[in-house]
Amino acid sequence: DIQMTQSPSSLSASVGDRVTIACRASQTISTYLNWYQQKPGKAPKLLIYFASSLQSGVPSRFSGGGSGTDFTLTISGLQAEDFATYFCQQTYSAPLTFGGGTMVEIK
Amino acid sequence: EVQLVESGGGLVQPGRSLRVSCVGTGFTFEEYAMHWVRQAPGKGLEWVSGIGWSSGNIGYADSVKGRFTISRDNAKNSLYLQMNSLRTEDTALYFCTRSVVISGPGQYFNFWGQGTLVTVSS
């Protein structure tokens, strides 16, 4: 099974900050990597698919990059509504696997 | 408007069975692969199982293989997860999600239900 490791597991940031979350796969997954945002008590929401494609309706301050085993999610200019937990997911091979999550908290 | 509504969760004793369901509306259900993803209280997301549009291409997480069975009824716009031999570690919020296939193994989950809570406890 492909293991997905996110770092950091949590971070504190201020409104307006640039934030970068990392996700590493235990083996190459090309660009078959998605990012989701989840707020407390809510279902996850798709942000980025295929490593760098922005889902329709998602603000352009969100961007994704990487290929192979190393990926990043960047939020350029953190907004109040961005405080949430972020998960990466690989779909290269079954079982599909998620990273452990990164909680973005208000500093 | 796309909607996914799960039902069937509840409190069940270890070793017993439960079936959860998901009804999809606002889209052509039979054209999409569907998945179950669960989230234990205070924990991260875990993919449980997925099924192709025609009930082919079924997959399971190792943690549920041999105990859970995914199925669908396209005539009823419904997805099911039959859970047998339940364990305390199966306690979680079970989400139904719709998949869009990009190319090759590429897919993403772009619509999610609100989940149904399954609690396994004596």
PDB file of C-alpha atoms in Angstrom:
ATOM      1  CA  ASP A   1       0.000   0.000   0.000  1.00  0.00           C
ATOM      2  CA  ILE A   2       1.148   3.558  -0.674  1.00  0.00           C
ATOM      3  CA  GLN A   3       1.654   5.568   2.514  1.00  0.00           C
ATOM      4  CA  MET A   4       1.008   9.320   2.442  1.00  0.00           C
ATOM      5  CA  THR A   5       2.838  11.481   4.983  1.00  0.00           C
ATOM      6  CA  GLN A   6       1.857  15.090   5.544  1.00  0.00           C
ATOM      7  CA  SER A   7       3.908  17.724   7.303  1.00  0.00           C
ATOM      8  CA  PRO A   8       3.499  19.543   9.510  1.00  0.00           C
ATOM      9  CA  SER A   9       0.598  17.897  11.357  1.00  0.00           C
ATOM     10  CA  SER A  10      -0.467  21.344  12.535  1.00  0.00           C
ATOM     11  CA  LEU A  11       0.589  24.928  12.138  1.00  0.00           C
ATOM     12  CA  SER A  12      -0.361  28.347  13.449  1.00  0.00           C
ATOM     13  CA  ALA A  13      -0.568  31.254  11.052  1.00  0.00           C
ATOM     14  CA  SER A  14      -2.012  34.738  10.747  1.00  0.00           C
ATOM     15  CA  VAL A  15      -4.421  36.165   8.219  1.00  0.00           C
ATOM     16  CA  GLY A  16      -2.420  37.221   5.180  1.00  0.00           C
ATOM     17  CA  ASP A  17       0.374  34.692   5.694  1.00  0.00           C
ATOM     18  CA  ARG A  18       1.644  32.388   2.963  1.00  0.00           C
ATOM     19  CA  VAL A  19       1.274  28.783   4.114  1.00  0.00           C
ATOM     20  CA  THR A  20       2.762  25.652   2.563  1.00  0.00           C
ATOM     21  CA  ILE A  21       1.780  22.084   3.449  1.00  0.00           C
ATOM     22  CA  ALA A  22       3.841  19.129   2.282  1.00  0.00           C
ATOM     23  CA  CYS A  23       2.713  15.632   1.326  1.00  0.00           C
ATOM     24  CA  ARG A  24       5.093  12.767   0.565  1.00  0.00           C
ATOM     25  CA  ALA A  25       4.191   9.427  -1.003  1.00  0.00           C
ATOM     26  CA  SER A  26       6.047   6.233  -0.098  1.00  0.00           C
ATOM     27  CA  GLN A  27       6.458   5.481  -3.820  1.00  0.00           C
ATOM     28  CA  THR A  28       6.028   7.416  -7.009  1.00  0.00           C
ATOM     29  CA  ILE A  29       2.443   8.351  -7.843  1.00  0.00           C
ATOM     30  CA  SER A  30       3.063  10.602 -10.885  1.00  0.00           C
ATOM     31  CA  THR A  31       0.600  13.470 -10.369  1.00  0.00           C
ATOM     32  CA  TYR A  32      -2.330  11.407  -9.087  1.00  0.00           C
ATOM     33  CA  LEU A  33      -2.665  13.530  -5.981  1.00  0.00           C
ATOM     34  CA  ASN A  34      -5.662  15.450  -4.648  1.00  0.00           C
ATOM     35  CA  TRP A  35      -6.065  17.974  -1.829  1.00  0.00           C
ATOM     36  CA  TYR A  36      -9.151  18.414   0.346  1.00  0.00           C
ATOM     37  CA  GLN A  37     -10.169  20.942   2.990  1.00  0.00           C
ATOM     38  CA  GLN A  38     -12.324  19.933   5.942  1.00  0.00           C
ATOM     39  CA  LYS A  39     -13.917  22.192   8.528  1.00  0.00           C
ATOM     40  CA  PRO A  40     -15.236  20.872  11.861  1.00  0.00           C
ATOM     41  CA  GLY A  41     -18.506  19.012  11.507  1.00  0.00           C
ATOM     42  CA  LYS A  42     -18.454  19.248   7.712  1.00  0.00           C
ATOM     43  CA  ALA A  43     -17.678  16.927   4.836  1.00  0.00           C
ATOM     44  CA  PRO A  44     -14.352  17.347   3.030  1.00  0.00           C
ATOM     45  CA  LYS A  45     -14.229  19.725   0.076  1.00  0.00           C
ATOM     46  CA  LEU A  46     -12.080  19.173  -3.006  1.00  0.00           C
ATOM     47  CA  LEU A  47      -9.520  21.935  -3.605  1.00  0.00           C
ATOM     48  CA  ILE A  48      -6.924  20.588  -6.032  1.00  0.00           C
ATOM     49  CA  TYR A  49      -6.862  17.524  -8.270  1.00  0.00           C
ATOM     50  CA  PHE A  50      -4.163  15.976 -10.444  1.00  0.00           C
ATOM     51  CA  ALA A  51      -1.595  17.695  -8.183  1.00  0.00           C
ATOM     52  CA  SER A  52      -2.069  21.200  -9.556  1.00  0.00           C
ATOM     53  CA  SER A  53      -5.509  21.626 -11.128  1.00  0.00           C
ATOM     54  CA  LEU A  54      -7.748  24.015  -9.227  1.00  0.00           C
ATOM     55  CA  GLN A  55     -11.296  22.745  -8.668  1.00  0.00           C
ATOM     56  CA  SER A  56     -13.990  25.030 -10.052  1.00  0.00           C
ATOM     57  CA  GLY A  57     -15.101  27.625  -7.507  1.00  0.00           C
ATOM     58  CA  VAL A  58     -11.990  27.342  -5.336  1.00  0.00           C
ATOM     59  CA  PRO A  59     -10.172  30.663  -4.791  1.00  0.00           C
ATOM     60  CA  SER A  60      -6.965  31.180  -6.754  1.00  0.00           C
ATOM     61  CA  ARG A  61      -4.965  31.721  -3.546  1.00  0.00           C
ATOM     62  CA  PHE A  62      -4.882  27.909  -3.343  1.00  0.00           C
ATOM     63  CA  SER A  63      -2.278  26.209  -5.505  1.00  0.00           C
ATOM     64  CA  GLY A  64      -0.746  22.771  -5.713  1.00  0.00           C
ATOM     65  CA  GLY A  65       2.499  21.451  -7.083  1.00  0.00           C
ATOM     66  CA  GLY A  66       4.821  18.500  -7.276  1.00  0.00           C
ATOM     67  CA  SER A  67       5.099  15.129  -8.954  1.00  0.00           C
ATOM     68  CA  GLY A  68       6.528  11.707  -8.234  1.00  0.00           C
ATOM     69  CA  THR A  69       6.687  11.509  -4.441  1.00  0.00           C
ATOM     70  CA  ASP A  70       6.734  15.100  -3.187  1.00  0.00           C
ATOM     71  CA  PHE A  71       3.826  17.506  -3.323  1.00  0.00           C
ATOM     72  CA  THR A  72       2.810  20.840  -1.820  1.00  0.00           C
ATOM     73  CA  LEU A  73      -0.351  22.800  -1.162  1.00  0.00           C
ATOM     74  CA  THR A  74       0.195  26.546  -0.860  1.00  0.00           C
ATOM     75  CA  ILE A  75      -2.252  29.148   0.390  1.00  0.00           C
ATOM     76  CA  SER A  76      -1.096  32.608  -0.695  1.00  0.00           C
ATOM     77  CA  GLY A  77      -2.665  35.159   1.609  1.00  0.00           C
ATOM     78  CA  LEU A  78      -4.433  33.128   4.283  1.00  0.00           C
ATOM     79  CA  GLN A  79      -8.038  34.183   4.899  1.00  0.00           C
ATOM     80  CA  ALA A  80     -10.143  33.655   8.015  1.00  0.00           C
ATOM     81  CA  GLU A  81     -12.240  31.031   6.238  1.00  0.00           C
ATOM     82  CA  ASP A  82      -9.121  28.971   5.425  1.00  0.00           C
ATOM     83  CA  PHE A  83      -8.584  27.818   8.999  1.00  0.00           C
ATOM     84  CA  ALA A  84      -9.336  24.131   8.639  1.00  0.00           C
ATOM     85  CA  THR A  85      -7.712  20.733   8.245  1.00  0.00           C
ATOM     86  CA  TYR A  86      -6.170  19.773   4.911  1.00  0.00           C
ATOM     87  CA  PHE A  87      -5.722  16.242   3.565  1.00  0.00           C
ATOM     88  CA  CYS A  88      -3.835  14.891   0.576  1.00  0.00           C
ATOM     89  CA  GLN A  89      -4.995  11.724  -1.229  1.00  0.00           C
ATOM     90  CA  GLN A  90      -3.319   9.479  -3.787  1.00  0.00           C
ATOM     91  CA  THR A  91      -5.339   7.681  -6.437  1.00  0.00           C
ATOM     92  CA  TYR A  92      -2.409   6.048  -8.271  1.00  0.00           C
ATOM     93  CA  SER A  93      -3.223   2.616  -6.892  1.00  0.00           C
ATOM     94  CA  ALA A  94      -5.705   0.906  -4.613  1.00  0.00           C
ATOM     95  CA  PRO A  95      -6.171   1.052  -1.763  1.00  0.00           C
ATOM     96  CA  LEU A  96      -6.574   4.779  -2.182  1.00  0.00           C
ATOM     97  CA  THR A  97      -4.908   6.476   0.763  1.00  0.00           C
ATOM     98  CA  PHE A  98      -5.072   9.818   2.530  1.00  0.00           C
ATOM     99  CA  GLY A  99      -2.417  11.698   4.428  1.00  0.00           C
ATOM    100  CA  GLY A 100      -2.890  12.170   8.154  1.00  0.00           C
ATOM    101  CA  GLY A 101      -3.992  15.775   7.790  1.00  0.00           C
ATOM    102  CA  THR A 102      -2.617  19.228   8.575  1.00  0.00           C
ATOM    103  CA  MET A 103      -4.593  21.460  10.889  1.00  0.00           C
ATOM    104  CA  VAL A 104      -4.185  25.169  10.128  1.00  0.00           C
ATOM    105  CA  GLU A 105      -4.942  27.216  13.232  1.00  0.00           C
ATOM    106  CA  ILE A 106      -5.135  30.923  13.968  1.00  0.00           C
ATOM    107  CA  LYS A 107      -2.015  32.403  15.559  1.00  0.00           C
TER     108      LYS A 107
ATOM    109  CA  GLU B   1     -28.039  20.436  -7.394  1.00  0.00           C
ATOM    110  CA  VAL B   2     -25.979  17.363  -6.633  1.00  0.00           C
ATOM    111  CA  GLN B   3     -26.906  15.765  -3.313  1.00  0.00           C
ATOM    112  CA  LEU B   4     -25.705  12.652  -1.543  1.00  0.00           C
ATOM    113  CA  VAL B   5     -27.666  11.566   1.506  1.00  0.00           C
ATOM    114  CA  GLU B   6     -26.475   8.746   3.716  1.00  0.00           C
ATOM    115  CA  SER B   7     -28.635   6.750   6.112  1.00  0.00           C
ATOM    116  CA  GLY B   8     -28.630   3.581   8.171  1.00  0.00           C
ATOM    117  CA  GLY B   9     -26.029   4.385  10.795  1.00  0.00           C
ATOM    118  CA  GLY B  10     -26.540   3.646  14.464  1.00  0.00           C
ATOM    119  CA  LEU B  11     -25.337   1.777  17.518  1.00  0.00           C
ATOM    120  CA  VAL B  12     -24.462  -1.878  16.958  1.00  0.00           C
ATOM    121  CA  GLN B  13     -22.737  -4.499  19.076  1.00  0.00           C
ATOM    122  CA  PRO B  14     -19.359  -5.949  18.110  1.00  0.00           C
ATOM    123  CA  GLY B  15     -19.691  -8.919  15.790  1.00  0.00           C
ATOM    124  CA  ARG B  16     -23.065  -7.794  14.430  1.00  0.00           C
ATOM    125  CA  SER B  17     -23.974  -6.442  10.996  1.00  0.00           C
ATOM    126  CA  LEU B  18     -25.252  -3.155   9.635  1.00  0.00           C
ATOM    127  CA  ARG B  19     -26.023  -1.797   6.170  1.00  0.00           C
ATOM    128  CA  VAL B  20     -25.611   1.867   5.356  1.00  0.00           C
ATOM    129  CA  SER B  21     -27.083   3.465   2.259  1.00  0.00           C
ATOM    130  CA  CYS B  22     -26.566   6.559   0.147  1.00  0.00           C
ATOM    131  CA  VAL B  23     -29.002   8.104  -2.323  1.00  0.00           C
ATOM    132  CA  GLY B  24     -27.668  10.409  -5.007  1.00  0.00           C
ATOM    133  CA  THR B  25     -29.784  13.055  -6.719  1.00  0.00           C
ATOM    134  CA  GLY B  26     -29.177  15.920  -9.109  1.00  0.00           C
ATOM    135  CA  PHE B  27     -26.912  13.929 -11.418  1.00  0.00           C
ATOM    136  CA  THR B  28     -26.980  10.797 -13.564  1.00  0.00           C
ATOM    137  CA  PHE B  29     -26.037   8.331 -10.837  1.00  0.00           C
ATOM    138  CA  GLU B  30     -25.253   5.430 -13.193  1.00  0.00           C
ATOM    139  CA  GLU B  31     -22.470   7.407 -14.901  1.00  0.00           C
ATOM    140  CA  TYR B  32     -20.247   7.755 -11.850  1.00  0.00           C
ATOM    141  CA  ALA B  33     -18.039   5.577  -9.712  1.00  0.00           C
ATOM    142  CA  MET B  34     -18.889   5.882  -6.025  1.00  0.00           C
ATOM    143  CA  HIS B  35     -16.914   5.415  -2.831  1.00  0.00           C
ATOM    144  CA  TRP B  36     -17.235   5.158   0.925  1.00  0.00           C
ATOM    145  CA  VAL B  37     -14.776   7.086   3.104  1.00  0.00           C
ATOM    146  CA  ARG B  38     -14.868   6.989   6.904  1.00  0.00           C
ATOM    147  CA  GLN B  39     -13.583   9.172   9.701  1.00  0.00           C
ATOM    148  CA  ALA B  40     -13.194   7.917  13.247  1.00  0.00           C
ATOM    149  CA  PRO B  41     -13.927  10.521  15.945  1.00  0.00           C
ATOM    150  CA  GLY B  42     -11.136  13.097  16.010  1.00  0.00           C
ATOM    151  CA  LYS B  43      -9.132  11.230  13.374  1.00  0.00           C
ATOM    152  CA  GLY B  44      -8.287  11.549   9.695  1.00  0.00           C
ATOM    153  CA  LEU B  45      -9.943  10.245   6.553  1.00  0.00           C
ATOM    154  CA  GLU B  46      -9.791   6.573   5.566  1.00  0.00           C
ATOM    155  CA  TRP B  47     -10.923   5.266   2.183  1.00  0.00           C
ATOM    156  CA  VAL B  48     -13.097   2.194   2.762  1.00  0.00           C
ATOM    157  CA  SER B  49     -14.349   0.968  -0.605  1.00  0.00           C
ATOM    158  CA  GLY B  50     -15.193   1.996  -4.157  1.00  0.00           C
ATOM    159  CA  ILE B  51     -17.331   0.677  -7.002  1.00  0.00           C
ATOM    160  CA  GLY B  52     -17.381   1.458 -10.705  1.00  0.00           C
ATOM    161  CA  TRP B  53     -20.442   2.790 -12.535  1.00  0.00           C
ATOM    162  CA  SER B  54     -21.500  -0.682 -13.679  1.00  0.00           C
ATOM    163  CA  SER B  55     -20.617  -2.434 -10.400  1.00  0.00           C
ATOM    164  CA  GLY B  56     -17.305  -3.550 -11.843  1.00  0.00           C
ATOM    165  CA  ASN B  57     -13.909  -2.456 -10.575  1.00  0.00           C
ATOM    166  CA  ILE B  58     -14.610  -2.918  -6.851  1.00  0.00           C
ATOM    167  CA  GLY B  59     -11.936  -2.283  -4.238  1.00  0.00           C
ATOM    168  CA  TYR B  60     -11.621  -2.411  -0.461  1.00  0.00           C
ATOM    169  CA  ALA B  61      -9.249  -1.183   2.198  1.00  0.00           C
ATOM    170  CA  ASP B  62      -7.290  -3.987   3.819  1.00  0.00           C
ATOM    171  CA  SER B  63      -8.939  -3.157   7.161  1.00  0.00           C
ATOM    172  CA  VAL B  64     -12.410  -4.131   5.874  1.00  0.00           C
ATOM    173  CA  LYS B  65     -11.667  -6.694   3.172  1.00  0.00           C
ATOM    174  CA  GLY B  66     -13.672  -9.872   3.713  1.00  0.00           C
ATOM    175  CA  ARG B  67     -16.070  -8.158   6.144  1.00  0.00           C
ATOM    176  CA  PHE B  68     -17.609  -5.291   4.121  1.00  0.00           C
ATOM    177  CA  THR B  69     -19.381  -5.487   0.758  1.00  0.00           C
ATOM    178  CA  ILE B  70     -20.095  -2.506  -1.469  1.00  0.00           C
ATOM    179  CA  SER B  71     -22.923  -2.557  -3.985  1.00  0.00           C
ATOM    180  CA  ARG B  72     -25.137  -0.216  -5.954  1.00  0.00           C
ATOM    181  CA  ASP B  73     -28.582  -0.133  -7.530  1.00  0.00           C
ATOM    182  CA  ASN B  74     -28.538   2.363 -10.387  1.00  0.00           C
ATOM    183  CA  ALA B  75     -32.303   2.087 -10.854  1.00  0.00           C
ATOM    184  CA  LYS B  76     -32.683   3.447  -7.324  1.00  0.00           C
ATOM    185  CA  ASN B  77     -29.751   5.891  -7.488  1.00  0.00           C
ATOM    186  CA  SER B  78     -28.401   4.120  -4.435  1.00  0.00           C
ATOM    187  CA  LEU B  79     -25.080   2.990  -3.026  1.00  0.00           C
ATOM    188  CA  TYR B  80     -24.782   0.507  -0.187  1.00  0.00           C
ATOM    189  CA  LEU B  81     -22.193  -0.767   2.260  1.00  0.00           C
ATOM    190  CA  GLN B  82     -22.951  -4.044   3.999  1.00  0.00           C
ATOM    191  CA  MET B  83     -20.802  -4.261   7.108  1.00  0.00           C
ATOM    192  CA  ASN B  84     -20.443  -7.650   8.803  1.00  0.00           C
ATOM    193  CA  SER B  85     -18.407  -8.782  11.812  1.00  0.00           C
ATOM    194  CA  LEU B  86     -18.211  -5.207  13.025  1.00  0.00           C
ATOM    195  CA  ARG B  87     -15.411  -4.216  15.390  1.00  0.00           C
ATOM    196  CA  THR B  88     -15.073  -1.324  17.802  1.00  0.00           C
ATOM    197  CA  GLU B  89     -12.454   0.156  15.473  1.00  0.00           C
ATOM    198  CA  ASP B  90     -15.102   0.469  12.737  1.00  0.00           C
ATOM    199  CA  THR B  91     -16.748   3.251  14.755  1.00  0.00           C
ATOM    200  CA  ALA B  92     -16.734   6.268  12.457  1.00  0.00           C
ATOM    201  CA  LEU B  93     -18.686   8.737  10.388  1.00  0.00           C
ATOM    202  CA  TYR B  94     -19.212   7.073   7.005  1.00  0.00           C
ATOM    203  CA  PHE B  95     -19.242   9.413   4.016  1.00  0.00           C
ATOM    204  CA  CYS B  96     -20.583   8.589   0.564  1.00  0.00           C
ATOM    205  CA  THR B  97     -18.685  10.342  -2.210  1.00  0.00           C
ATOM    206  CA  ARG B  98     -18.895  10.669  -5.984  1.00  0.00           C
ATOM    207  CA  SER B  99     -15.808  10.136  -8.097  1.00  0.00           C
ATOM    208  CA  VAL B 100     -14.767  11.765 -11.343  1.00  0.00           C
ATOM    209  CA  VAL B 101     -12.209   9.862 -13.389  1.00  0.00           C
ATOM    210  CA  ILE B 102      -9.637  12.060 -15.109  1.00  0.00           C
ATOM    211  CA  SER B 103      -7.349   9.687 -16.972  1.00  0.00           C
ATOM    212  CA  GLY B 104      -5.735   6.370 -16.169  1.00  0.00           C
ATOM    213  CA  PRO B 105      -5.810   5.958 -12.393  1.00  0.00           C
ATOM    214  CA  GLY B 106      -6.543   9.633 -11.867  1.00  0.00           C
ATOM    215  CA  GLN B 107      -9.794  10.412 -10.090  1.00  0.00           C
ATOM    216  CA  TYR B 108     -11.083  12.805  -7.512  1.00  0.00           C
ATOM    217  CA  PHE B 109     -13.997  13.007  -5.118  1.00  0.00           C
ATOM    218  CA  ASN B 110     -15.908  16.178  -5.908  1.00  0.00           C
ATOM    219  CA  PHE B 111     -19.153  15.672  -4.017  1.00  0.00           C
ATOM    220  CA  TRP B 112     -19.629  14.285  -0.527  1.00  0.00           C
ATOM    221  CA  GLY B 113     -22.614  13.528   1.672  1.00  0.00           C
ATOM    222  CA  GLN B 114     -22.767  14.676   5.277  1.00  0.00           C
ATOM    223  CA  GLY B 115     -22.122  11.197   6.610  1.00  0.00           C
ATOM    224  CA  THR B 116     -23.886   8.624   8.755  1.00  0.00           C
ATOM    225  CA  LEU B 117     -22.464   7.700  12.152  1.00  0.00           C
ATOM    226  CA  VAL B 118     -21.775   4.073  12.947  1.00  0.00           C
ATOM    227  CA  THR B 119     -20.957   3.266  16.565  1.00  0.00           C
ATOM    228  CA  VAL B 120     -19.784  -0.232  17.434  1.00  0.00           C
ATOM    229  CA  SER B 121     -19.995  -0.831  21.155  1.00  0.00           C
ATOM    230  CA  SER B 122     -21.307  -3.338  23.644  1.00  0.00           C
TER     231      SER B 122
END
